Amino acid sequence: MSNRIFLSKTPSITSMKNNFIEGDSISRFEKKLENYFDNKKYAVALNSGTSAIHLALVLSGVKQGDDVLCQSFTFVATANPILYQKANPIFIDSELDTQNMCPYYLEEAIKKRILKGKKPKAIIVVHLYGMPAKIDIISAIAKKYNISLIEDAAEALGSYYKGQKCGTFGDFGILSFNNNKIITTFGGGILVCNNKQDKEKAIFLATQSKDVAIHYQHSQIGFNYRMSPVLAEIGNGQIVSLDENVKKRRENNLFYQGLFKEVNGITVFEEPSSSWFSNHWLTSILVDDKITNFTNEDLRLQLEKDNIEARPQWKPMHIQPLFKDCVYIGDNKAEVLFKKGLCLPSGASLNTSDRERIKNSILKIIDKNT
Ligand SMILES: *Cc1c(COP(=O)(O)O)cnc(C)c1O
């Protein structure tokens, strides 16, 4: 048969002309992730982790006015999709050992809402900085009350809890391949589903919800959320570096543990026990300035002077101006993590001389104050 003539075909640049890019790049990338999840999950490649969270909410049936329980201590991308659905975020405090959603306050929040006659529609839990949340307990609570569980594993590809991969515990999981994540496609995300029907529904929603018809027909709202095949092909190349990148980030964590071992008042964020395996996407510390005589901000400024980037830990959502009217349940542990925390350089590209520079810069401020 002769070549097909298309309705509106834009010529591609030569290097991308072959089917390699145009054809099945996306489905090969999805297959690779499904393999990574031992072929027990279905992966949908999307243009961002944020889109993946949004579709997880849509597939969980979250609609205008519904309540969604969300970890407060996180990046705003976790919570924004709740607003896209015109639903109400209810923010849950963290616990100190994992820095993630506190299971006690989660259940408190569910009970309180049920007493008010309104059961929450979904829970969004985060494995922040790559550290697994107490996801077995949280998952049991979600099942007990029959509430959809969405696992934001944007920062936790390569992390495990009790031997199980992060992103596989919930009704939906999401991953991100943004530039700064453990592997990158220069923008992209994955929605992890438990069954083929959810995967098909997600692809339908992500491609403008086109009904089956030759003419374009739509009976529900749709989105333009599919991953570009070019970026999927980058993912196909990058995914082989996952283990190596995890190894390097874990080495960074060990480096900081060694550096601060003898320093009173500084705690390096570590796994609470052998049930946790963190990819240590970012290593952070808590600075108790009453003991150290300097604050996390003093330390950040010292590093900045030496041209080394460090950042405060995430500012909790419930104290963000955007969410000032939202309900928050907890006792301000997330605020403590924000006020005392500092994220230190943790990239997989950090080399021995970078670490030496970081060490010397940090030692300056420690020596000045002892
Ligand atoms: C990066 C990130 C996201 C969003 O991912 P994008 O791909 O940038 O949209 C969501 N949640 C957390 C915790 C993140 O760090």
Coordinates of C-alpha atoms and ligand atoms in Angstrom, one line a residue:
M1 CA 0.0 0.0 0.0
S2 CA 1.2 3.6 -0.6
N3 CA 2.2 5.9 2.3
R4 CA -0.7 7.4 4.1
I5 CA -1.4 11.1 3.5
F6 CA -2.3 12.8 6.7
L7 CA -4.7 15.7 7.4
S8 CA -2.1 18.0 9.0
K9 CA 1.4 16.6 9.2
T10 CA 4.2 18.9 10.1
P11 CA 7.6 17.8 8.9
S12 CA 10.0 16.7 11.7
I13 CA 13.6 17.5 11.8
T14 CA 15.6 14.7 10.1
S15 CA 17.0 13.1 13.3
M16 CA 13.5 12.4 14.5
K17 CA 12.0 11.3 11.3
N18 CA 12.2 7.6 12.0
N19 CA 9.5 5.6 13.7
F20 CA 11.8 5.2 16.6
I21 CA 10.7 8.6 17.9
E22 CA 7.3 8.9 16.2
G23 CA 6.1 5.5 16.8
D24 CA 6.2 3.6 20.1
S25 CA 8.5 5.7 22.3
I26 CA 5.8 6.4 24.8
S27 CA 4.6 2.8 25.1
R28 CA 8.2 1.5 25.4
F29 CA 8.8 4.0 28.2
E30 CA 5.6 2.9 29.9
K31 CA 6.7 -0.8 29.5
K32 CA 10.0 -0.1 31.1
L33 CA 8.3 1.4 34.2
E34 CA 5.8 -1.5 34.3
N35 CA 8.8 -3.9 34.2
Y36 CA 10.4 -1.9 37.1
F37 CA 7.1 -2.4 39.0
D38 CA 7.4 -6.2 38.3
N39 CA 4.5 -6.0 35.8
K40 CA 2.0 -5.7 38.6
K41 CA 1.1 -2.0 37.7
Y42 CA 0.1 0.0 34.7
A43 CA 2.0 3.1 33.8
V44 CA 0.7 6.2 32.0
A45 CA 3.3 8.6 30.6
L46 CA 2.2 12.3 31.1
N47 CA 3.7 15.7 30.7
S48 CA 4.3 16.2 34.4
G49 CA 3.9 14.7 37.9
T50 CA 1.4 17.5 38.6
S51 CA -0.9 16.3 35.7
A52 CA -0.6 12.8 37.1
I53 CA -1.9 13.9 40.5
H54 CA -4.7 15.8 38.8
L55 CA -5.8 12.7 36.8
A56 CA -5.5 10.6 39.9
L57 CA -8.0 13.0 41.6
V58 CA -10.3 12.9 38.6
L59 CA -10.2 9.1 38.5
S60 CA -10.8 9.0 42.3
G61 CA -14.1 10.8 41.6
V62 CA -13.0 14.1 43.3
K63 CA -15.4 16.8 42.3
Q64 CA -16.2 20.4 43.2
G65 CA -16.7 20.8 47.0
D66 CA -15.2 17.4 47.9
D67 CA -12.7 17.2 50.7
V68 CA -9.2 15.9 50.0
L69 CA -6.8 15.1 52.8
C70 CA -3.3 16.2 51.9
Q71 CA 0.1 16.2 53.6
S72 CA 0.9 19.8 54.5
F73 CA 4.7 19.5 54.5
T74 CA 5.3 19.2 50.7
F75 CA 5.9 21.1 47.5
V76 CA 2.9 23.0 46.2
A77 CA 2.5 20.6 43.1
T78 CA 1.0 18.0 45.5
A79 CA -1.8 20.3 46.5
N80 CA -2.5 22.5 43.5
P81 CA -4.5 19.8 41.6
I82 CA -7.0 19.8 44.5
L83 CA -7.8 23.4 43.6
Y84 CA -7.9 22.5 39.8
Q85 CA -10.9 20.3 40.8
K86 CA -12.4 23.1 42.9
A87 CA -12.2 20.6 45.9
N88 CA -11.2 21.6 49.5
P89 CA -7.7 20.6 50.7
I90 CA -7.6 19.6 54.3
F91 CA -3.9 19.7 55.4
I92 CA -2.5 17.0 57.7
D93 CA 0.6 17.5 59.9
S94 CA 3.8 15.5 59.6
E95 CA 5.5 13.3 62.1
L96 CA 9.1 13.9 63.0
D97 CA 10.7 10.5 62.2
T98 CA 9.7 10.3 58.5
Q99 CA 8.7 14.0 58.1
N100 CA 5.7 12.7 56.2
M101 CA 2.0 12.5 56.9
C102 CA 1.2 11.6 60.5
P103 CA -1.1 8.6 60.5
Y104 CA -2.7 9.6 63.8
Y105 CA -3.8 13.1 62.6
L106 CA -4.9 11.5 59.3
E107 CA -7.4 9.3 61.1
E108 CA -8.4 12.2 63.4
A109 CA -9.2 14.2 60.3
I110 CA -11.3 11.5 58.8
K111 CA -13.3 10.9 62.0
K112 CA -13.9 14.7 62.4
R113 CA -15.1 15.0 58.8
I114 CA -17.3 12.0 59.1
L115 CA -18.9 13.4 62.3
K116 CA -19.7 16.6 60.2
G117 CA -21.4 14.3 57.8
K118 CA -18.8 14.5 55.0
K119 CA -16.4 11.7 54.3
P120 CA -13.2 12.9 52.4
K121 CA -12.9 11.6 48.8
A122 CA -9.2 11.1 48.6
I123 CA -5.9 11.1 50.6
I124 CA -2.6 12.4 49.1
V125 CA 0.4 11.2 50.9
V126 CA 4.0 12.2 49.9
H127 CA 7.3 10.3 50.3
L128 CA 9.2 13.6 50.7
Y129 CA 12.9 13.9 49.9
G130 CA 12.7 10.2 48.9
M131 CA 11.8 9.1 52.5
P132 CA 8.9 6.6 52.6
A133 CA 5.9 7.6 54.7
K134 CA 4.4 5.0 57.1
I135 CA 2.5 3.9 54.1
D136 CA 1.4 0.5 55.4
I137 CA -0.5 2.2 58.3
I138 CA -1.8 5.0 56.1
S139 CA -2.9 2.4 53.5
A140 CA -4.8 0.5 56.2
I141 CA -6.6 3.6 57.3
A142 CA -7.6 4.4 53.7
K143 CA -9.0 0.9 53.3
K144 CA -10.8 1.0 56.7
Y145 CA -12.7 4.1 55.7
N146 CA -12.8 3.2 52.0
I147 CA -11.1 6.4 50.8
S148 CA -9.0 6.6 47.6
L149 CA -5.2 6.7 48.4
I150 CA -2.9 8.7 46.0
E151 CA 0.8 8.3 46.6
D152 CA 3.0 11.2 45.5
A153 CA 6.2 9.5 44.8
A154 CA 7.6 12.3 42.7
E155 CA 10.8 12.4 44.8
A156 CA 10.8 8.7 45.7
L157 CA 11.5 6.6 42.6
G158 CA 13.9 4.0 43.8
S159 CA 12.8 4.1 47.5
Y160 CA 11.3 1.1 49.3
Y161 CA 9.2 0.6 52.4
K162 CA 9.4 -2.9 54.0
G163 CA 10.8 -4.2 50.7
Q164 CA 8.0 -2.7 48.5
K165 CA 8.6 0.0 46.0
C166 CA 7.2 3.5 46.7
G167 CA 4.4 4.4 44.3
T168 CA 2.8 0.9 44.4
F169 CA 0.9 1.1 47.7
G170 CA -2.0 3.3 46.8
D171 CA -5.0 3.3 44.4
F172 CA -2.8 5.5 42.3
G173 CA 0.9 6.5 42.5
I174 CA 2.7 9.3 40.7
L175 CA 6.3 9.9 39.6
S176 CA 8.0 13.0 38.2
F177 CA 10.8 13.3 35.7
N178 CA 11.3 17.0 36.2
N179 CA 14.8 18.3 35.8
N180 CA 15.8 18.0 39.4
K181 CA 14.4 14.6 40.1
I182 CA 16.2 11.3 40.5
I183 CA 16.0 10.7 36.8
T184 CA 14.8 13.3 34.3
T185 CA 13.1 13.5 30.9
F186 CA 13.3 17.3 31.1
G187 CA 9.7 17.5 32.1
G188 CA 7.3 14.5 32.5
G189 CA 5.5 12.3 34.9
I190 CA 4.0 8.9 35.3
L191 CA 0.6 7.9 36.7
V192 CA 0.8 4.4 38.3
C193 CA -2.5 2.5 38.1
N194 CA -3.6 -0.9 39.6
N195 CA -5.5 -2.0 36.5
K196 CA -5.8 -1.6 32.8
Q197 CA -9.2 0.1 32.9
D198 CA -7.8 3.0 35.0
K199 CA -4.8 3.2 32.6
E200 CA -7.2 3.5 29.6
K201 CA -9.4 6.0 31.3
A202 CA -6.3 8.1 32.2
I203 CA -5.1 8.1 28.6
F204 CA -8.6 9.1 27.4
L205 CA -8.7 12.0 29.9
A206 CA -5.1 13.0 29.0
T207 CA -5.9 13.2 25.3
Q208 CA -8.9 15.6 25.4
S209 CA -11.5 12.9 26.2
K210 CA -12.4 12.0 22.6
D211 CA -15.4 9.8 22.3
V212 CA -15.4 7.0 19.8
A213 CA -16.4 8.7 16.6
I214 CA -14.7 9.8 13.3
H215 CA -15.8 13.4 13.9
Y216 CA -14.5 14.9 17.1
Q217 CA -17.0 14.3 19.8
H218 CA -16.7 15.0 23.5
S219 CA -19.1 14.3 26.4
Q220 CA -16.7 15.2 29.3
I221 CA -13.9 17.6 30.1
G222 CA -10.5 16.5 28.8
F223 CA -6.9 17.5 29.2
N224 CA -3.8 17.7 27.0
Y225 CA -1.5 15.9 29.4
R226 CA 0.2 13.2 27.4
M227 CA 4.0 12.9 27.4
S228 CA 5.8 14.0 24.3
P229 CA 7.4 11.0 22.5
V230 CA 10.6 13.0 22.3
L231 CA 10.7 13.2 26.1
A232 CA 9.6 9.6 26.4
E233 CA 12.6 8.6 24.3
I234 CA 14.9 10.6 26.7
G235 CA 13.3 8.6 29.5
N236 CA 14.1 5.4 27.7
G237 CA 17.7 6.5 27.7
Q238 CA 17.8 7.8 31.3
I239 CA 16.0 5.0 33.1
V240 CA 19.1 2.8 33.0
S241 CA 20.9 5.3 35.3
L242 CA 18.3 5.0 38.1
D243 CA 20.3 2.5 40.3
E244 CA 23.5 4.5 39.8
N245 CA 21.8 7.8 40.7
V246 CA 20.2 6.3 43.8
K247 CA 23.6 4.9 44.9
K248 CA 25.2 8.3 44.5
R249 CA 22.5 10.2 46.4
R250 CA 22.7 7.6 49.2
E251 CA 26.5 8.2 49.3
N252 CA 25.8 11.9 49.7
N253 CA 23.6 11.1 52.7
L254 CA 26.4 9.0 54.3
F255 CA 28.9 11.9 53.6
Y256 CA 26.6 14.3 55.6
Q257 CA 26.1 11.7 58.4
G258 CA 29.9 11.5 58.8
L259 CA 30.4 15.2 58.6
F260 CA 27.8 16.0 61.3
K261 CA 28.4 13.0 63.6
E262 CA 30.3 14.9 66.2
V263 CA 28.3 18.1 65.9
N264 CA 25.9 18.7 68.7
G265 CA 22.6 20.3 67.7
I266 CA 22.5 19.1 64.0
T267 CA 20.5 16.1 63.0
V268 CA 20.9 14.5 59.6
F269 CA 17.6 13.2 58.1
E270 CA 18.1 9.4 58.1
E271 CA 16.0 6.3 57.7
P272 CA 14.2 5.5 61.1
S273 CA 14.9 1.8 60.8
S274 CA 15.8 -1.0 58.4
S275 CA 12.1 -1.0 57.2
W276 CA 13.0 2.1 55.2
F277 CA 15.1 2.4 52.1
S278 CA 15.3 6.0 50.9
N279 CA 16.7 7.1 47.6
H280 CA 17.9 10.1 49.6
W281 CA 16.8 12.4 46.8
L282 CA 17.7 15.3 49.1
T283 CA 19.6 15.1 52.3
S284 CA 18.4 17.7 54.8
I285 CA 19.4 18.6 58.4
L286 CA 17.7 20.1 61.4
V287 CA 19.6 22.8 63.1
D288 CA 18.9 23.4 66.8
D289 CA 20.3 26.9 67.2
K290 CA 20.1 26.8 71.0
I291 CA 22.8 24.2 70.9
T292 CA 24.8 25.2 67.7
N293 CA 24.6 29.0 68.3
F294 CA 23.9 29.5 64.6
T295 CA 20.6 29.0 62.7
N296 CA 19.8 27.0 59.6
E297 CA 19.7 30.4 57.8
D298 CA 23.2 31.4 59.1
L299 CA 24.5 28.1 57.6
R300 CA 22.7 28.7 54.3
L301 CA 24.2 32.2 54.1
Q302 CA 27.7 30.8 54.8
L303 CA 27.2 28.2 52.0
E304 CA 25.9 30.9 49.6
K305 CA 29.0 33.0 50.3
D306 CA 31.0 30.0 49.1
N307 CA 28.8 29.7 46.0
I308 CA 27.1 26.5 47.3
E309 CA 23.3 26.2 47.0
A310 CA 21.2 25.1 50.1
R311 CA 17.5 25.7 50.7
P312 CA 15.1 25.7 53.6
Q313 CA 12.9 22.6 53.8
W314 CA 9.4 23.0 52.2
K315 CA 7.2 25.7 53.7
P316 CA 4.1 23.8 54.8
M317 CA 1.0 24.3 52.7
H318 CA -1.3 25.3 55.6
I319 CA 0.8 28.5 56.2
Q320 CA 1.0 29.4 52.5
P321 CA -1.0 32.5 51.5
L322 CA -2.7 30.5 48.8
F323 CA -4.2 28.0 51.3
K324 CA -4.8 30.4 54.2
D325 CA -8.5 29.5 54.4
C326 CA -8.0 25.7 54.5
V327 CA -8.4 23.4 57.4
Y328 CA -5.3 22.1 59.0
I329 CA -5.1 19.2 61.5
G330 CA -2.0 18.7 63.6
D331 CA 0.3 20.2 66.2
N332 CA 2.8 22.2 64.1
K333 CA 5.5 19.7 63.6
A334 CA 5.6 20.6 59.9
E335 CA 6.3 24.2 60.9
V336 CA 9.2 23.1 63.1
L337 CA 10.6 21.1 60.1
F338 CA 10.4 24.2 58.0
K339 CA 11.9 26.6 60.6
K340 CA 14.9 24.4 61.5
G341 CA 15.4 22.5 58.3
L342 CA 18.0 23.0 55.6
C343 CA 18.4 20.9 52.4
L344 CA 22.0 20.4 51.4
P345 CA 23.5 19.8 47.9
S346 CA 22.5 16.2 47.1
G347 CA 22.8 15.8 43.3
A348 CA 24.1 12.6 41.7
S349 CA 26.7 14.7 40.0
L350 CA 28.4 15.8 43.3
N351 CA 32.1 14.8 43.2
T352 CA 34.8 14.5 45.8
S353 CA 36.1 18.0 45.4
D354 CA 32.5 19.4 45.6
R355 CA 32.1 17.6 48.9
E356 CA 35.4 18.9 50.1
R357 CA 34.2 22.5 49.4
I358 CA 30.9 21.8 51.1
K359 CA 32.7 20.4 54.1
N360 CA 35.2 23.3 54.4
S361 CA 32.3 25.8 54.2
I362 CA 30.3 24.1 56.9
L363 CA 33.3 23.7 59.1
K364 CA 33.9 27.5 59.0
I365 CA 30.6 28.3 60.7
I366 CA 30.9 25.4 63.1
D367 CA 34.5 26.4 64.2
K368 CA 33.3 30.1 64.6
N369 CA 30.7 29.0 67.0
T370 CA 32.5 26.5 69.3
Ligands
LIG1 C1 8.3 17.6 41.6 C2 7.2 17.3 42.5 C3 5.9 17.2 42.0 C4 5.5 17.6 40.6 O1 6.2 17.1 39.6 P1 6.2 17.9 38.2 O2 6.7 16.8 37.3 O3 7.2 19.0 38.4 O4 4.9 18.4 37.9 C5 4.9 16.8 42.9 N1 5.1 16.5 44.1 C6 6.4 16.6 44.7 C7 6.6 16.3 46.1 C8 7.4 17.0 43.9 O5 8.6 17.2 44.4

